Amino acid sequence: MTRLLFPAALAAALLVPLSFASAADTPQREPYGVALEGFAYPYPVHLLPVVNDGEQLSMAYMDVAPAQANGRTVVLLHGRNFPSSYWAPVVKMLSEAGYRVVVPDQIGFGKSSKPTGELHFDNLARNTIALLDHLKIDKADVVAHSLGGMLGVRIARAYPDRVAHLVLTAPIGLEDYRLYVPPTPTEKIIETEDKLTADGYRKQLQTNYAIKLPPDAITPFIDARFNIKGSPDYPRWLRAFVSSGQMIYREPVAHEIPLITAPTLFIMGADDHNAPGRPLAPEALRAKMGQNAELAKQLATKMPNARAEVIPDTGHLVFLEAPEKYRELVLGFLGR
């Protein structure tokens, strides 16, 4: 029953119209802007000025007050292929439990600026800490997903005194992809990504992420990407998107994970074998990539205060596919 009701609940949480189901394939609306202008978020969006590599940029974020404050804050770090609006069910869960919830779009993503320069995890980490400083938050719990997991690792390593707990939800970067995948020129990746269709992207998400959600629950993510394609700023968006993929490849964090001192919880989908760049790896190496649940369990044993939980019959979008189990694990862990 929960899964039957979930698509409607997710659509309401994301504040997106039901017509999205057809819009991804046959867009009939004005294209979204480079900062996702026209794409609704579930809470008010604010902007923080930041400077990265000499470029003036704006970092978008949501700041959601709890119904009854417990004095603690959670920062949610999004993945690469999703606007931060997809955290809506988790924001609700945390705010109802008393947490203030801060939900940034990292530079290069969502409603934040798309830089002309390259993306780097160190810059994203500094931006996130600058946001906490701006909001006068000394210490926060960090809950991260996918690419956000790599950023969460970098933040926990660079600013250990700012992180109370770290939840890595289906993180990527548990292995060094450079060991399997040869380097690929940015222009070649841009050309490949530009040829991708909405249908192709849907198949890519379903295959790479082993998503256990109904098709209409995936549509808003496809729409957020492909309705920007008619914008005059689309080339700038595309270059930033490809830069984020190069950042994943060029700036591994797997070697840093065992050094994290903050209490850490890995929440993994048993069926999540996502491994960025796998199609570019030699065929003999592809099967070795993406053993994410096993990698998380192995890494947890090397850390001073960590454990890994694996949810059966779940893919990459753990918090949307198994919301009740995710709630139990996260609130139990943060309440320690």
PDB file of N, CA and C in Angstrom, residues 55-132:
ATOM      1  N   GLU A  55      35.256  33.939  -9.227  1.00  0.00           N
ATOM      2  CA  GLU A  55      33.979  34.158  -9.910  1.00  0.00           C
ATOM      3  C   GLU A  55      32.872  34.397  -8.882  1.00  0.00           C
ATOM      4  N   GLN A  56      32.104  35.462  -9.078  1.00  0.00           N
ATOM      5  CA  GLN A  56      30.977  35.780  -8.203  1.00  0.00           C
ATOM      6  C   GLN A  56      29.798  34.865  -8.537  1.00  0.00           C
ATOM      7  N   LEU A  57      29.318  34.129  -7.543  1.00  0.00           N
ATOM      8  CA  LEU A  57      28.267  33.138  -7.760  1.00  0.00           C
ATOM      9  C   LEU A  57      27.209  33.244  -6.664  1.00  0.00           C
ATOM     10  N   SER A  58      26.098  32.558  -6.862  1.00  0.00           N
ATOM     11  CA  SER A  58      25.040  32.518  -5.862  1.00  0.00           C
ATOM     12  C   SER A  58      24.707  31.071  -5.524  1.00  0.00           C
ATOM     13  N   MET A  59      24.696  30.775  -4.237  1.00  0.00           N
ATOM     14  CA  MET A  59      24.371  29.435  -3.763  1.00  0.00           C
ATOM     15  C   MET A  59      22.941  29.438  -3.229  1.00  0.00           C
ATOM     16  N   ALA A  60      22.085  28.626  -3.826  1.00  0.00           N
ATOM     17  CA  ALA A  60      20.689  28.540  -3.409  1.00  0.00           C
ATOM     18  C   ALA A  60      20.551  27.553  -2.259  1.00  0.00           C
ATOM     19  N   TYR A  61      19.607  27.832  -1.385  1.00  0.00           N
ATOM     20  CA  TYR A  61      19.368  26.911  -0.276  1.00  0.00           C
ATOM     21  C   TYR A  61      17.971  27.114   0.286  1.00  0.00           C
ATOM     22  N   MET A  62      17.462  26.056   0.912  1.00  0.00           N
ATOM     23  CA  MET A  62      16.242  26.117   1.697  1.00  0.00           C
ATOM     24  C   MET A  62      16.620  25.978   3.165  1.00  0.00           C
ATOM     25  N   ASP A  63      15.926  26.697   4.017  1.00  0.00           N
ATOM     26  CA  ASP A  63      16.182  26.673   5.460  1.00  0.00           C
ATOM     27  C   ASP A  63      14.833  26.474   6.139  1.00  0.00           C
ATOM     28  N   VAL A  64      14.586  25.250   6.610  1.00  0.00           N
ATOM     29  CA  VAL A  64      13.257  24.868   7.085  1.00  0.00           C
ATOM     30  C   VAL A  64      13.265  24.742   8.613  1.00  0.00           C
ATOM     31  N   ALA A  65      12.447  25.529   9.250  1.00  0.00           N
ATOM     32  CA  ALA A  65      12.347  25.523  10.714  1.00  0.00           C
ATOM     33  C   ALA A  65      11.521  24.327  11.180  1.00  0.00           C
ATOM     34  N   PRO A  66      11.858  23.763  12.333  1.00  0.00           N
ATOM     35  CA  PRO A  66      11.094  22.631  12.856  1.00  0.00           C
ATOM     36  C   PRO A  66       9.793  23.090  13.506  1.00  0.00           C
ATOM     37  N   ALA A  67       8.870  22.167  13.642  1.00  0.00           N
ATOM     38  CA  ALA A  67       7.617  22.482  14.335  1.00  0.00           C
ATOM     39  C   ALA A  67       7.895  22.725  15.816  1.00  0.00           C
ATOM     40  N   GLN A  68       8.759  21.902  16.392  1.00  0.00           N
ATOM     41  CA  GLN A  68       9.138  22.049  17.805  1.00  0.00           C
ATOM     42  C   GLN A  68      10.632  21.766  17.904  1.00  0.00           C
ATOM     43  N   ALA A  69      11.431  22.808  18.035  1.00  0.00           N
ATOM     44  CA  ALA A  69      12.884  22.699  17.887  1.00  0.00           C
ATOM     45  C   ALA A  69      13.532  21.852  18.973  1.00  0.00           C
ATOM     46  N   ASN A  70      14.479  21.009  18.540  1.00  0.00           N
ATOM     47  CA  ASN A  70      15.305  20.260  19.486  1.00  0.00           C
ATOM     48  C   ASN A  70      16.698  20.861  19.617  1.00  0.00           C
ATOM     49  N   GLY A  71      16.918  22.010  18.945  1.00  0.00           N
ATOM     50  CA  GLY A  71      18.197  22.704  19.045  1.00  0.00           C
ATOM     51  C   GLY A  71      19.267  22.193  18.106  1.00  0.00           C
ATOM     52  N   ARG A  72      18.919  21.268  17.204  1.00  0.00           N
ATOM     53  CA  ARG A  72      19.920  20.688  16.304  1.00  0.00           C
ATOM     54  C   ARG A  72      19.557  20.958  14.847  1.00  0.00           C
ATOM     55  N   THR A  73      20.580  20.907  14.001  1.00  0.00           N
ATOM     56  CA  THR A  73      20.418  21.195  12.577  1.00  0.00           C
ATOM     57  C   THR A  73      20.953  20.031  11.744  1.00  0.00           C
ATOM     58  N   VAL A  74      20.239  19.718  10.679  1.00  0.00           N
ATOM     59  CA  VAL A  74      20.702  18.733   9.703  1.00  0.00           C
ATOM     60  C   VAL A  74      20.910  19.437   8.367  1.00  0.00           C
ATOM     61  N   VAL A  75      22.054  19.183   7.746  1.00  0.00           N
ATOM     62  CA  VAL A  75      22.333  19.673   6.392  1.00  0.00           C
ATOM     63  C   VAL A  75      22.192  18.496   5.433  1.00  0.00           C
ATOM     64  N   LEU A  76      21.393  18.682   4.394  1.00  0.00           N
ATOM     65  CA  LEU A  76      21.177  17.640   3.391  1.00  0.00           C
ATOM     66  C   LEU A  76      21.993  17.953   2.139  1.00  0.00           C
ATOM     67  N   LEU A  77      22.765  16.982   1.686  1.00  0.00           N
ATOM     68  CA  LEU A  77      23.625  17.151   0.511  1.00  0.00           C
ATOM     69  C   LEU A  77      23.116  16.257  -0.617  1.00  0.00           C
ATOM     70  N   HIS A  78      22.724  16.875  -1.728  1.00  0.00           N
ATOM     71  CA  HIS A  78      22.077  16.170  -2.831  1.00  0.00           C
ATOM     72  C   HIS A  78      23.069  15.432  -3.723  1.00  0.00           C
ATOM     73  N   GLY A  79      22.499  14.582  -4.589  1.00  0.00           N
ATOM     74  CA  GLY A  79      23.291  13.865  -5.579  1.00  0.00           C
ATOM     75  C   GLY A  79      23.445  14.655  -6.867  1.00  0.00           C
ATOM     76  N   ARG A  80      24.087  14.035  -7.838  1.00  0.00           N
ATOM     77  CA  ARG A  80      24.425  14.734  -9.090  1.00  0.00           C
ATOM     78  C   ARG A  80      23.227  14.906 -10.009  1.00  0.00           C
ATOM     79  N   ASN A  81      22.378  13.914 -10.090  1.00  0.00           N
ATOM     80  CA  ASN A  81      21.308  13.910 -11.075  1.00  0.00           C
ATOM     81  C   ASN A  81      19.963  14.387 -10.541  1.00  0.00           C
ATOM     82  N   PHE A  82      19.981  15.039  -9.382  1.00  0.00           N
ATOM     83  CA  PHE A  82      18.719  15.383  -8.742  1.00  0.00           C
ATOM     84  C   PHE A  82      18.777  16.789  -8.157  1.00  0.00           C
ATOM     85  N   PRO A  83      17.732  17.600  -8.375  1.00  0.00           N
ATOM     86  CA  PRO A  83      17.651  18.887  -7.669  1.00  0.00           C
ATOM     87  C   PRO A  83      17.387  18.618  -6.193  1.00  0.00           C
ATOM     88  N   SER A  84      17.793  19.532  -5.343  1.00  0.00           N
ATOM     89  CA  SER A  84      17.656  19.297  -3.899  1.00  0.00           C
ATOM     90  C   SER A  84      16.203  19.197  -3.458  1.00  0.00           C
ATOM     91  N   SER A  85      15.252  19.546  -4.326  1.00  0.00           N
ATOM     92  CA  SER A  85      13.832  19.403  -3.997  1.00  0.00           C
ATOM     93  C   SER A  85      13.455  17.957  -3.719  1.00  0.00           C
ATOM     94  N   TYR A  86      14.248  16.993  -4.219  1.00  0.00           N
ATOM     95  CA  TYR A  86      13.894  15.586  -3.995  1.00  0.00           C
ATOM     96  C   TYR A  86      14.039  15.168  -2.549  1.00  0.00           C
ATOM     97  N   TRP A  87      14.669  16.023  -1.725  1.00  0.00           N
ATOM     98  CA  TRP A  87      14.794  15.755  -0.297  1.00  0.00           C
ATOM     99  C   TRP A  87      13.486  16.040   0.460  1.00  0.00           C
ATOM    100  N   ALA A  88      12.444  16.515  -0.223  1.00  0.00           N
ATOM    101  CA  ALA A  88      11.236  16.974   0.459  1.00  0.00           C
ATOM    102  C   ALA A  88      10.702  15.993   1.508  1.00  0.00           C
ATOM    103  N   PRO A  89      10.577  14.692   1.220  1.00  0.00           N
ATOM    104  CA  PRO A  89      10.076  13.785   2.262  1.00  0.00           C
ATOM    105  C   PRO A  89      10.998  13.699   3.475  1.00  0.00           C
ATOM    106  N   VAL A  90      12.304  13.805   3.251  1.00  0.00           N
ATOM    107  CA  VAL A  90      13.261  13.732   4.365  1.00  0.00           C
ATOM    108  C   VAL A  90      13.238  15.028   5.169  1.00  0.00           C
ATOM    109  N   VAL A  91      13.082  16.166   4.492  1.00  0.00           N
ATOM    110  CA  VAL A  91      12.928  17.437   5.209  1.00  0.00           C
ATOM    111  C   VAL A  91      11.735  17.355   6.151  1.00  0.00           C
ATOM    112  N   LYS A  92      10.627  16.872   5.655  1.00  0.00           N
ATOM    113  CA  LYS A  92       9.414  16.730   6.474  1.00  0.00           C
ATOM    114  C   LYS A  92       9.671  15.809   7.664  1.00  0.00           C
ATOM    115  N   MET A  93      10.303  14.682   7.403  1.00  0.00           N
ATOM    116  CA  MET A  93      10.618  13.721   8.457  1.00  0.00           C
ATOM    117  C   MET A  93      11.465  14.349   9.557  1.00  0.00           C
ATOM    118  N   LEU A  94      12.505  15.068   9.151  1.00  0.00           N
ATOM    119  CA  LEU A  94      13.430  15.656  10.121  1.00  0.00           C
ATOM    120  C   LEU A  94      12.808  16.838  10.858  1.00  0.00           C
ATOM    121  N   SER A  95      12.081  17.687  10.141  1.00  0.00           N
ATOM    122  CA  SER A  95      11.480  18.858  10.796  1.00  0.00           C
ATOM    123  C   SER A  95      10.411  18.426  11.792  1.00  0.00           C
ATOM    124  N   GLU A  96       9.682  17.381  11.470  1.00  0.00           N
ATOM    125  CA  GLU A  96       8.687  16.863  12.419  1.00  0.00           C
ATOM    126  C   GLU A  96       9.358  16.278  13.656  1.00  0.00           C
ATOM    127  N   ALA A  97      10.606  15.821  13.508  1.00  0.00           N
ATOM    128  CA  ALA A  97      11.352  15.274  14.645  1.00  0.00           C
ATOM    129  C   ALA A  97      12.084  16.355  15.439  1.00  0.00           C
ATOM    130  N   GLY A  98      11.938  17.628  15.018  1.00  0.00           N
ATOM    131  CA  GLY A  98      12.513  18.730  15.784  1.00  0.00           C
ATOM    132  C   GLY A  98      13.768  19.350  15.225  1.00  0.00           C
ATOM    133  N   TYR A  99      14.228  18.883  14.062  1.00  0.00           N
ATOM    134  CA  TYR A  99      15.470  19.396  13.489  1.00  0.00           C
ATOM    135  C   TYR A  99      15.215  20.589  12.568  1.00  0.00           C
ATOM    136  N   ARG A 100      16.073  21.588  12.675  1.00  0.00           N
ATOM    137  CA  ARG A 100      16.157  22.591  11.624  1.00  0.00           C
ATOM    138  C   ARG A 100      16.850  21.927  10.445  1.00  0.00           C
ATOM    139  N   VAL A 101      16.366  22.158   9.232  1.00  0.00           N
ATOM    140  CA  VAL A 101      16.917  21.464   8.067  1.00  0.00           C
ATOM    141  C   VAL A 101      17.378  22.483   7.034  1.00  0.00           C
ATOM    142  N   VAL A 102      18.662  22.418   6.683  1.00  0.00           N
ATOM    143  CA  VAL A 102      19.257  23.298   5.685  1.00  0.00           C
ATOM    144  C   VAL A 102      19.561  22.458   4.447  1.00  0.00           C
ATOM    145  N   VAL A 103      19.029  22.905   3.306  1.00  0.00           N
ATOM    146  CA  VAL A 103      19.106  22.099   2.083  1.00  0.00           C
ATOM    147  C   VAL A 103      19.702  22.942   0.953  1.00  0.00           C
ATOM    148  N   PRO A 104      21.009  22.912   0.779  1.00  0.00           N
ATOM    149  CA  PRO A 104      21.616  23.711  -0.302  1.00  0.00           C
ATOM    150  C   PRO A 104      21.588  22.997  -1.644  1.00  0.00           C
ATOM    151  N   ASP A 105      21.531  23.780  -2.703  1.00  0.00           N
ATOM    152  CA  ASP A 105      21.938  23.330  -4.031  1.00  0.00           C
ATOM    153  C   ASP A 105      23.406  23.726  -4.160  1.00  0.00           C
ATOM    154  N   GLN A 106      24.269  22.775  -4.370  1.00  0.00           N
ATOM    155  CA  GLN A 106      25.673  23.112  -4.535  1.00  0.00           C
ATOM    156  C   GLN A 106      25.873  23.933  -5.813  1.00  0.00           C
ATOM    157  N   ILE A 107      26.917  24.729  -5.825  1.00  0.00           N
ATOM    158  CA  ILE A 107      27.258  25.479  -7.037  1.00  0.00           C
ATOM    159  C   ILE A 107      27.398  24.499  -8.203  1.00  0.00           C
ATOM    160  N   GLY A 108      26.749  24.832  -9.323  1.00  0.00           N
ATOM    161  CA  GLY A 108      26.748  23.949 -10.479  1.00  0.00           C
ATOM    162  C   GLY A 108      25.489  23.110 -10.592  1.00  0.00           C
ATOM    163  N   PHE A 109      24.622  23.173  -9.568  1.00  0.00           N
ATOM    164  CA  PHE A 109      23.447  22.301  -9.527  1.00  0.00           C
ATOM    165  C   PHE A 109      22.190  23.103  -9.193  1.00  0.00           C
ATOM    166  N   GLY A 110      21.041  22.566  -9.609  1.00  0.00           N
ATOM    167  CA  GLY A 110      19.757  23.100  -9.195  1.00  0.00           C
ATOM    168  C   GLY A 110      19.597  24.582  -9.451  1.00  0.00           C
ATOM    169  N   LYS A 111      19.215  25.303  -8.419  1.00  0.00           N
ATOM    170  CA  LYS A 111      18.946  26.734  -8.538  1.00  0.00           C
ATOM    171  C   LYS A 111      20.176  27.595  -8.230  1.00  0.00           C
ATOM    172  N   SER A 112      21.315  26.969  -8.006  1.00  0.00           N
ATOM    173  CA  SER A 112      22.552  27.720  -7.790  1.00  0.00           C
ATOM    174  C   SER A 112      23.210  28.081  -9.120  1.00  0.00           C
ATOM    175  N   SER A 113      24.168  29.004  -9.064  1.00  0.00           N
ATOM    176  CA  SER A 113      24.884  29.439 -10.266  1.00  0.00           C
ATOM    177  C   SER A 113      25.619  28.279 -10.918  1.00  0.00           C
ATOM    178  N   LYS A 114      25.737  28.375 -12.244  1.00  0.00           N
ATOM    179  CA  LYS A 114      26.558  27.435 -12.997  1.00  0.00           C
ATOM    180  C   LYS A 114      27.852  28.167 -13.370  1.00  0.00           C
ATOM    181  N   PRO A 115      28.968  27.787 -12.768  1.00  0.00           N
ATOM    182  CA  PRO A 115      30.214  28.538 -12.977  1.00  0.00           C
ATOM    183  C   PRO A 115      30.792  28.307 -14.363  1.00  0.00           C
ATOM    184  N   THR A 116      31.644  29.227 -14.775  1.00  0.00           N
ATOM    185  CA  THR A 116      32.362  29.035 -16.035  1.00  0.00           C
ATOM    186  C   THR A 116      33.575  28.137 -15.822  1.00  0.00           C
ATOM    187  N   GLY A 117      34.084  28.114 -14.583  1.00  0.00           N
ATOM    188  CA  GLY A 117      35.243  27.275 -14.277  1.00  0.00           C
ATOM    189  C   GLY A 117      34.840  25.866 -13.865  1.00  0.00           C
ATOM    190  N   GLU A 118      35.847  25.078 -13.518  1.00  0.00           N
ATOM    191  CA  GLU A 118      35.627  23.689 -13.127  1.00  0.00           C
ATOM    192  C   GLU A 118      35.086  23.603 -11.698  1.00  0.00           C
ATOM    193  N   LEU A 119      34.365  22.533 -11.425  1.00  0.00           N
ATOM    194  CA  LEU A 119      33.879  22.254 -10.074  1.00  0.00           C
ATOM    195  C   LEU A 119      34.932  21.461  -9.306  1.00  0.00           C
ATOM    196  N   HIS A 120      35.020  21.735  -7.986  1.00  0.00           N
ATOM    197  CA  HIS A 120      35.958  21.037  -7.118  1.00  0.00           C
ATOM    198  C   HIS A 120      35.299  20.791  -5.769  1.00  0.00           C
ATOM    199  N   PHE A 121      35.518  19.605  -5.210  1.00  0.00           N
ATOM    200  CA  PHE A 121      34.924  19.294  -3.914  1.00  0.00           C
ATOM    201  C   PHE A 121      35.377  20.250  -2.820  1.00  0.00           C
ATOM    202  N   ASP A 122      36.613  20.693  -2.869  1.00  0.00           N
ATOM    203  CA  ASP A 122      37.088  21.621  -1.844  1.00  0.00           C
ATOM    204  C   ASP A 122      36.290  22.920  -1.872  1.00  0.00           C
ATOM    205  N   ASN A 123      36.000  23.432  -3.061  1.00  0.00           N
ATOM    206  CA  ASN A 123      35.180  24.640  -3.164  1.00  0.00           C
ATOM    207  C   ASN A 123      33.769  24.400  -2.632  1.00  0.00           C
ATOM    208  N   LEU A 124      33.182  23.269  -3.006  1.00  0.00           N
ATOM    209  CA  LEU A 124      31.829  22.970  -2.535  1.00  0.00           C
ATOM    210  C   LEU A 124      31.800  22.835  -1.017  1.00  0.00           C
ATOM    211  N   ALA A 125      32.842  22.240  -0.459  1.00  0.00           N
ATOM    212  CA  ALA A 125      32.914  22.119   0.999  1.00  0.00           C
ATOM    213  C   ALA A 125      33.019  23.490   1.659  1.00  0.00           C
ATOM    214  N   ARG A 126      33.868  24.349   1.109  1.00  0.00           N
ATOM    215  CA  ARG A 126      34.002  25.697   1.668  1.00  0.00           C
ATOM    216  C   ARG A 126      32.687  26.472   1.547  1.00  0.00           C
ATOM    217  N   ASN A 127      32.012  26.316   0.425  1.00  0.00           N
ATOM    218  CA  ASN A 127      30.727  26.990   0.261  1.00  0.00           C
ATOM    219  C   ASN A 127      29.716  26.542   1.319  1.00  0.00           C
ATOM    220  N   THR A 128      29.704  25.242   1.582  1.00  0.00           N
ATOM    221  CA  THR A 128      28.755  24.701   2.560  1.00  0.00           C
ATOM    222  C   THR A 128      29.058  25.218   3.957  1.00  0.00           C
ATOM    223  N   ILE A 129      30.333  25.289   4.307  1.00  0.00           N
ATOM    224  CA  ILE A 129      30.711  25.838   5.604  1.00  0.00           C
ATOM    225  C   ILE A 129      30.395  27.330   5.663  1.00  0.00           C
ATOM    226  N   ALA A 130      30.586  28.045   4.545  1.00  0.00           N
ATOM    227  CA  ALA A 130      30.226  29.463   4.502  1.00  0.00           C
ATOM    228  C   ALA A 130      28.726  29.652   4.737  1.00  0.00           C
ATOM    229  N   LEU A 131      27.927  28.730   4.211  1.00  0.00           N
ATOM    230  CA  LEU A 131      26.487  28.792   4.449  1.00  0.00           C
ATOM    231  C   LEU A 131      26.171  28.588   5.922  1.00  0.00           C
ATOM    232  N   LEU A 132      26.824  27.623   6.557  1.00  0.00           N
ATOM    233  CA  LEU A 132      26.612  27.400   7.987  1.00  0.00           C
ATOM    234  C   LEU A 132      27.028  28.634   8.789  1.00  0.00           C
TER     235      LEU A 132
END
